[in-house]
Each structure stands twice: as C-alpha cells, then as structure tokens.
Amino acid sequence: MTIDYDVVIIGGSLAGYYAALAATQLRATVALVEPKVDYGFTHHHALTEIGKLAQKLNDAAGFGIYATHTNTSEERHISMAWQEAMLYAQCVASNLREQHSPAILAAQGVDIIVGSGQFQSSPQLAFAVNNRLLRARTYLLASGSRPEIPEIDGLQTTGYLTLSNIWQSLQGKTLPQNWVIIGGIPQSIEIAQTLARFGCSVTLAVKHLYLLPNIDPEIAILLQAQLEIEGVRVLTDKPVTQVRAIENKKWIQAGDKAIETDEILVATGQQPNLESLNLAMVGVKWHRRSLVVNDKLQTTNQHIYACGDVIGGYDFANVANYEAKIALNNALFFPRLQVNYRSIPWAMFSVPMLAQVGLTEAQAKCQFRRDEVLVLRQYFKTVAAAQLRGETTGICKLIVLRNGEILGASILGLEAGELINLIALAMSQKIKVKDLANLSPVYPSFSEILEQTAREWSKQKLNSNIAMQEFLEGFFHFRRNWNL
C-alpha cells in the first residue's frame, strides 16, 4: 500500500492545528482535514475582559476616582458599550483567525484539505474526502465537539442559545436583559458573570449540589458567594424539568422555582463530532460523550489516535494541546508515551479566577490514608499585593503528604492561572512543598501566597509532633540559661 502521509489529522480544532504544526516541525508529511476553527471562545474571553474593566469602573469610587453623568446619558452609554464590546471581540477573533489561516498552515508544509469525509476499511484503511483517498500510517482525530442538548420538556419548541452560537446571535442586536443559564460547567459560570457585569439579570441553574462537581466544595461556596454579590442568582441542586413559552416570554421550571426570562442559554456539556466519520466500520468504539482511548490515546483501532474534546472532559485548550502532543508523538514514532493528568492544570476565567491541578482534598483522602494527607490553606487577604489591588477575595489550598509531596492545589483569586502553573511545574519535577516554602518571591506580588501556604506544612508537622515541641522548648531554655 502506498502511504501518502505520515499522519492525517481530522478536524479543525485548535488541538488539530497545534498537532499539524508540530508534525511539520518534526519533518513529517501531514494533512489536515476540515481546518475550520470555531472562534466563539475568543468572543467569550474578550467580553469577559471587558466585563472586568466595567466592574473596575463601577468600583473606582473605592479608590477615590469619581465620574458624573445623567441618567439619560448613562442609559445611552450602556447601550453603546455592548455594541462596541462586540465589535472589539470580533476584531480579536478576526486577528486570531488570520494567524491560524489555512494559508499560513500551508506555508508551513501542511496539506490543507477542506471538506468532510469518512473512514473506509477496504481495501486498506484510508480516509475518503472530496473523492480522494488519504492514506497514512496513522490518523489523529481532533474534530472537537458541539453543545450537548439535554432532553427537557418544551426546550426545543421554546428555543434557546448554546455556547457555539450565543455571541454570533447577539451581533448587531440589543442585549436581552433577563437570562437563565442551564448547566454547571466552567463556561456557563464565566458567561453568567460576564452578562451580569453588562447589567443583565442572570439566573444560573445547576443540577449539582455545588457549582461544579469536580472542584473543592470550600472553593465552590466562596465562588458562588462572589457570583451572588455581583447579582447572579445561583440555584444549585435544581435540575430544569420543563420550559414553556407564554405570551412572548420564556418560562423555566428549575426544581421548585418557576422563572420568567427573555433568553435561555444551554451550557450543560459537550458531545464529540464523530457521527459522520464511519468509525464503526474501522473498529473505533465510542460512548455517547467520548471516544474510547487507552492511556497512549489510541482508539480501539491501533492506527487511529484522538485528542481534545472528542475524548471527553471539560473543554480546556491547554489540556487538549497536551493530549495532542502525546498522541502525535505516539502516532509518528512508537506508542510509548502515556498521558498523566496529575500535573496538568486547568483554569476557569471567572472573577476571581479559579485554577486547579492534581487532586482535591476529597480525592486525596480517598486515595491515601487520611492521617497522611495535610491540607494547607492561606487567604489572599494576607497578601500585600492583593490589598494594594483591592482584590482580597480568594484562597490557596495545597494538598500534600506528610513527607512533603505535593498532590494538588486549588486556587481562587487574582492571578490564579499564573500561580497554578508554578504548582504544576513543581509537581511535574517532584519538587517538595518545603522548597516552595523557601521561595523568596518579589514583594509585593501574588506569588507570596504560595510561600505563605507552603510554610503551613512545617507548622502543621510541628504542631502534631509533641516530642519535637518539647525538645525545642528544652533546647532554647538551655540556650537562654547557658548564655547567662
């Protein structure tokens, strides 16, 4: 069989783009099918940043900064702000789209093939697209995902928006003032807060007991309190059971609450884009929300690998790129690398930001003896940089073993995304918590909180060691008397 490519990458996700460029840098021949990246996430992040600035302006009086305006001009300003914010987000998305254009990929040596196709197994494994057979030694699925729509009575007939079309649908339109967001995932929380900062009335309905099922409950409660302070109505443990349209208004039944709203956003999760690829014909198995892969990111067909949204989990670009790196190396060389998510961080762009890596307190106590797990915590209000910036809401939690091994961290606060990267690096390099305690970070800076939290390890160890306490007391008593 003639091999046309070392690897064919299927799907225009950012992970697919990353893998295609990495393959050319390794001097491999690579084709990328369907290079159409959805830049809705760019609108989302751009509007989040604008929402942060708007909140800062609202809080400016606390810093001694005042502005005067009339009610009429204020209303006009708010209306113009939304349209200008959308224009800014569109410009950012356009710039990124240009940087990731097919022309730039092609200039780097990637064979760009626009079109949809499917696998075929006879006479040999190949991918058919545009009446052409692409034959490769291996294939990488990076086709991304689309919103999963829950089966809720009346939802389809009433109408709704999703994460993939919310910003596009609002271009050139007046921003609806009343929103109900269904779902507890990072993006739903981010959008709820952004809409609230643009002056909308927002209700976030979550079926779980906490905002997110996989984060530390202590941090989830603190984040929920911050959302509610900013005007987001949070309904936890309230699954949505029905939706109705009554007299040009939409009504939602969430638990025992009936809520009237202008618009509904469904953000309950994602499902992989797989149906049209003819995977069953080539022996690739998948569940409803993810492909079946091993720890080397091989599917049930050893020649086909996968990365990103198609294998499930939250939609985080850095996690997808990590998977793309592992899958590509295994596909091009030998399948020896294994994924290990323990030192891969993720972050949610709420305000304050939430970032996490490794195990939570509950997970650690399930995997290890409870008396071997130490929980170290420090609050942002103890950090000088946080006081100076007026950003004192937040907490840093380190989960460690008594021997100093770092098992995980959860950080809620300003610069959490940058701080968690340092913890992730320490975990990947097996740096102990005592080494973090020996940091001498720039003062004032938010990195101080890592040093402060890490110092709690030696305090806790000493507090639980009565013999060592008695020895130290006796030693210094002797020293004081000896000096006399």
mmCIF file of C-alpha atoms in Angstrom, residues 69-243:
data_model
loop_
_atom_site.group_PDB
_atom_site.id
_atom_site.type_symbol
_atom_site.label_atom_id
_atom_site.label_comp_id
_atom_site.label_asym_id
_atom_site.label_seq_id
_atom_site.Cartn_x
_atom_site.Cartn_y
_atom_site.Cartn_z
ATOM 1 C CA HIS A 69 -23.275 61.528 34.453
ATOM 2 C CA THR A 70 -27.006 61.918 33.967
ATOM 3 C CA ASN A 71 -29.434 59.017 33.933
ATOM 4 C CA THR A 72 -30.166 59.595 30.241
ATOM 5 C CA SER A 73 -26.527 59.582 29.201
ATOM 6 C CA GLU A 74 -25.882 56.535 31.397
ATOM 7 C CA GLU A 75 -28.575 54.551 29.571
ATOM 8 C CA ARG A 76 -27.164 55.621 26.201
ATOM 9 C CA HIS A 77 -23.648 54.725 27.322
ATOM 10 C CA ILE A 78 -24.678 51.207 28.409
ATOM 11 C CA SER A 79 -26.363 50.571 25.048
ATOM 12 C CA MET A 80 -23.327 51.754 23.105
ATOM 13 C CA ALA A 81 -20.958 49.794 25.336
ATOM 14 C CA TRP A 82 -22.470 46.467 24.335
ATOM 15 C CA GLN A 83 -22.165 47.112 20.593
ATOM 16 C CA GLU A 84 -18.607 48.421 20.974
ATOM 17 C CA ALA A 85 -17.689 45.435 23.111
ATOM 18 C CA MET A 86 -18.991 43.066 20.425
ATOM 19 C CA LEU A 87 -17.012 44.956 17.782
ATOM 20 C CA TYR A 88 -13.839 44.612 19.847
ATOM 21 C CA ALA A 89 -14.435 40.880 20.325
ATOM 22 C CA GLN A 90 -14.977 40.452 16.571
ATOM 23 C CA CYS A 91 -11.676 42.217 15.847
ATOM 24 C CA VAL A 92 -9.808 39.929 18.239
ATOM 25 C CA ALA A 93 -11.408 36.845 16.696
ATOM 26 C CA SER A 94 -10.545 38.106 13.201
ATOM 27 C CA ASN A 95 -6.903 38.614 14.172
ATOM 28 C CA LEU A 96 -6.626 35.102 15.602
ATOM 29 C CA ARG A 97 -8.403 33.615 12.602
ATOM 30 C CA GLU A 98 -5.848 35.296 10.350
ATOM 31 C CA GLN A 99 -2.957 33.880 12.393
ATOM 32 C CA HIS A 100 -4.432 30.381 12.119
ATOM 33 C CA SER A 101 -5.499 30.682 8.488
ATOM 34 C CA PRO A 102 -5.160 27.756 6.037
ATOM 35 C CA ALA A 103 -2.663 29.849 4.048
ATOM 36 C CA ILE A 104 -0.281 30.068 6.999
ATOM 37 C CA LEU A 105 -0.660 26.340 7.694
ATOM 38 C CA ALA A 106 0.030 25.554 4.058
ATOM 39 C CA ALA A 107 3.135 27.766 4.113
ATOM 40 C CA GLN A 108 4.447 25.642 6.981
ATOM 41 C CA GLY A 109 4.060 22.488 4.869
ATOM 42 C CA VAL A 110 0.625 21.236 5.945
ATOM 43 C CA ASP A 111 -1.542 19.825 3.178
ATOM 44 C CA ILE A 112 -4.880 21.576 3.729
ATOM 45 C CA ILE A 113 -7.986 19.679 2.617
ATOM 46 C CA VAL A 114 -11.305 21.478 3.045
ATOM 47 C CA GLY A 115 -14.274 19.145 3.181
ATOM 48 C CA SER A 116 -15.958 16.455 5.231
ATOM 49 C CA GLY A 117 -15.113 12.799 4.826
ATOM 50 C CA GLN A 118 -15.185 9.383 6.428
ATOM 51 C CA PHE A 119 -13.022 6.354 7.071
ATOM 52 C CA GLN A 120 -13.086 3.306 4.883
ATOM 53 C CA SER A 121 -11.553 -0.071 5.659
ATOM 54 C CA SER A 122 -11.448 -1.725 2.247
ATOM 55 C CA PRO A 123 -9.151 -2.456 0.578
ATOM 56 C CA GLN A 124 -6.964 -0.674 3.188
ATOM 57 C CA LEU A 125 -7.572 1.782 5.978
ATOM 58 C CA ALA A 126 -7.945 5.253 4.459
ATOM 59 C CA PHE A 127 -9.857 8.492 4.863
ATOM 60 C CA ALA A 128 -12.078 9.459 1.932
ATOM 61 C CA VAL A 129 -12.711 13.160 1.297
ATOM 62 C CA ASN A 130 -13.591 15.093 -1.859
ATOM 63 C CA ASN A 131 -13.456 11.899 -3.987
ATOM 64 C CA ARG A 132 -9.907 11.342 -2.795
ATOM 65 C CA LEU A 133 -8.410 8.654 -0.580
ATOM 66 C CA LEU A 134 -5.919 9.857 2.046
ATOM 67 C CA ARG A 135 -3.649 7.001 3.064
ATOM 68 C CA ALA A 136 -1.476 7.418 6.129
ATOM 69 C CA ARG A 137 0.445 5.304 8.568
ATOM 70 C CA THR A 138 -1.638 6.792 11.379
ATOM 71 C CA TYR A 139 -4.603 9.120 11.850
ATOM 72 C CA LEU A 140 -5.363 11.650 14.582
ATOM 73 C CA LEU A 141 -8.943 12.597 15.458
ATOM 74 C CA ALA A 142 -9.137 16.200 16.673
ATOM 75 C CA SER A 143 -12.599 17.061 15.410
ATOM 76 C CA GLY A 144 -13.710 18.878 18.547
ATOM 77 C CA SER A 145 -17.202 18.877 19.961
ATOM 78 C CA ARG A 146 -20.544 20.622 19.872
ATOM 79 C CA PRO A 147 -23.016 21.508 22.623
ATOM 80 C CA GLU A 148 -24.951 18.620 24.109
ATOM 81 C CA ILE A 149 -28.621 19.474 24.433
ATOM 82 C CA PRO A 150 -30.426 17.848 27.381
ATOM 83 C CA GLU A 151 -33.858 16.322 26.947
ATOM 84 C CA ILE A 152 -36.027 18.905 28.696
ATOM 85 C CA ASP A 153 -39.746 19.073 28.066
ATOM 86 C CA GLY A 154 -40.543 22.076 25.842
ATOM 87 C CA LEU A 155 -36.945 23.206 25.300
ATOM 88 C CA GLN A 156 -36.830 22.599 21.545
ATOM 89 C CA THR A 157 -40.124 24.358 20.817
ATOM 90 C CA THR A 158 -39.382 27.333 23.077
ATOM 91 C CA GLY A 159 -35.917 27.984 21.655
ATOM 92 C CA TYR A 160 -32.533 28.533 23.241
ATOM 93 C CA LEU A 161 -28.931 29.556 22.623
ATOM 94 C CA THR A 162 -25.775 27.476 23.113
ATOM 95 C CA LEU A 163 -22.099 28.153 23.733
ATOM 96 C CA SER A 164 -21.425 27.800 19.999
ATOM 97 C CA ASN A 165 -23.903 30.437 18.811
ATOM 98 C CA ILE A 166 -24.570 32.847 21.687
ATOM 99 C CA TRP A 167 -22.239 35.639 20.582
ATOM 100 C CA GLN A 168 -22.960 35.268 16.877
ATOM 101 C CA SER A 169 -26.699 35.517 17.539
ATOM 102 C CA LEU A 170 -26.243 38.743 19.521
ATOM 103 C CA GLN A 171 -24.227 40.622 16.892
ATOM 104 C CA GLY A 172 -25.978 43.838 15.910
ATOM 105 C CA LYS A 173 -28.764 43.254 18.431
ATOM 106 C CA THR A 174 -29.778 44.711 21.760
ATOM 107 C CA LEU A 175 -28.566 42.573 24.619
ATOM 108 C CA PRO A 176 -31.509 40.742 26.289
ATOM 109 C CA GLN A 177 -31.823 41.840 29.903
ATOM 110 C CA ASN A 178 -33.086 38.630 31.530
ATOM 111 C CA TRP A 179 -31.222 35.337 31.194
ATOM 112 C CA VAL A 180 -31.457 31.810 32.521
ATOM 113 C CA ILE A 181 -28.337 29.699 32.049
ATOM 114 C CA ILE A 182 -28.804 25.948 32.350
ATOM 115 C CA GLY A 183 -25.746 23.972 33.374
ATOM 116 C CA GLY A 184 -22.796 23.876 35.731
ATOM 117 C CA ILE A 185 -19.640 23.877 33.608
ATOM 118 C CA PRO A 186 -16.811 26.438 33.627
ATOM 119 C CA GLN A 187 -18.076 28.287 30.555
ATOM 120 C CA SER A 188 -21.599 28.695 31.963
ATOM 121 C CA ILE A 189 -20.226 30.286 35.123
ATOM 122 C CA GLU A 190 -17.946 32.619 33.149
ATOM 123 C CA ILE A 191 -20.776 33.771 30.877
ATOM 124 C CA ALA A 192 -23.176 34.244 33.801
ATOM 125 C CA GLN A 193 -20.740 36.615 35.464
ATOM 126 C CA THR A 194 -19.965 38.462 32.208
ATOM 127 C CA LEU A 195 -23.655 39.053 31.438
ATOM 128 C CA ALA A 196 -24.239 40.278 34.987
ATOM 129 C CA ARG A 197 -21.406 42.773 34.579
ATOM 130 C CA PHE A 198 -23.116 44.086 31.439
ATOM 131 C CA GLY A 199 -26.169 44.857 33.571
ATOM 132 C CA CYS A 200 -28.241 41.745 32.848
ATOM 133 C CA SER A 201 -30.366 39.847 35.335
ATOM 134 C CA VAL A 202 -28.950 36.308 35.330
ATOM 135 C CA THR A 203 -30.111 33.063 36.911
ATOM 136 C CA LEU A 204 -27.732 30.097 36.836
ATOM 137 C CA ALA A 205 -29.489 26.743 37.328
ATOM 138 C CA VAL A 206 -27.207 23.858 38.291
ATOM 139 C CA LYS A 207 -28.359 20.287 38.926
ATOM 140 C CA HIS A 208 -25.389 19.512 41.198
ATOM 141 C CA LEU A 209 -25.107 20.364 44.890
ATOM 142 C CA TYR A 210 -22.183 22.693 44.091
ATOM 143 C CA LEU A 211 -21.392 24.932 41.116
ATOM 144 C CA LEU A 212 -19.004 22.363 39.642
ATOM 145 C CA PRO A 213 -18.927 18.709 40.694
ATOM 146 C CA ASN A 214 -15.140 18.323 40.411
ATOM 147 C CA ILE A 215 -13.872 21.250 42.458
ATOM 148 C CA ASP A 216 -13.231 21.685 46.159
ATOM 149 C CA PRO A 217 -16.569 22.416 47.935
ATOM 150 C CA GLU A 218 -14.967 25.105 50.101
ATOM 151 C CA ILE A 219 -13.855 26.961 46.988
ATOM 152 C CA ALA A 220 -17.161 26.340 45.212
ATOM 153 C CA ILE A 221 -19.036 28.008 48.076
ATOM 154 C CA LEU A 222 -16.692 31.016 48.028
ATOM 155 C CA LEU A 223 -17.067 31.375 44.245
ATOM 156 C CA GLN A 224 -20.847 31.109 44.492
ATOM 157 C CA ALA A 225 -20.891 33.843 47.126
ATOM 158 C CA GLN A 226 -18.882 36.102 44.796
ATOM 159 C CA LEU A 227 -21.297 35.460 41.913
ATOM 160 C CA GLU A 228 -24.266 36.289 44.121
ATOM 161 C CA ILE A 229 -22.606 39.501 45.336
ATOM 162 C CA GLU A 230 -22.369 40.553 41.671
ATOM 163 C CA GLY A 231 -26.042 39.822 41.084
ATOM 164 C CA VAL A 232 -26.035 36.299 39.638
ATOM 165 C CA ARG A 233 -28.848 34.239 41.130
ATOM 166 C CA VAL A 234 -27.410 30.760 41.652
ATOM 167 C CA LEU A 235 -29.764 27.793 42.024
ATOM 168 C CA THR A 236 -27.847 24.639 42.986
ATOM 169 C CA ASP A 237 -29.383 21.183 43.165
ATOM 170 C CA LYS A 238 -32.130 22.480 40.866
ATOM 171 C CA PRO A 239 -32.440 20.409 37.668
ATOM 172 C CA VAL A 240 -34.509 22.040 34.930
ATOM 173 C CA THR A 241 -37.561 19.884 34.176
ATOM 174 C CA GLN A 242 -39.570 21.915 31.669
ATOM 175 C CA VAL A 243 -39.561 25.034 29.510
#
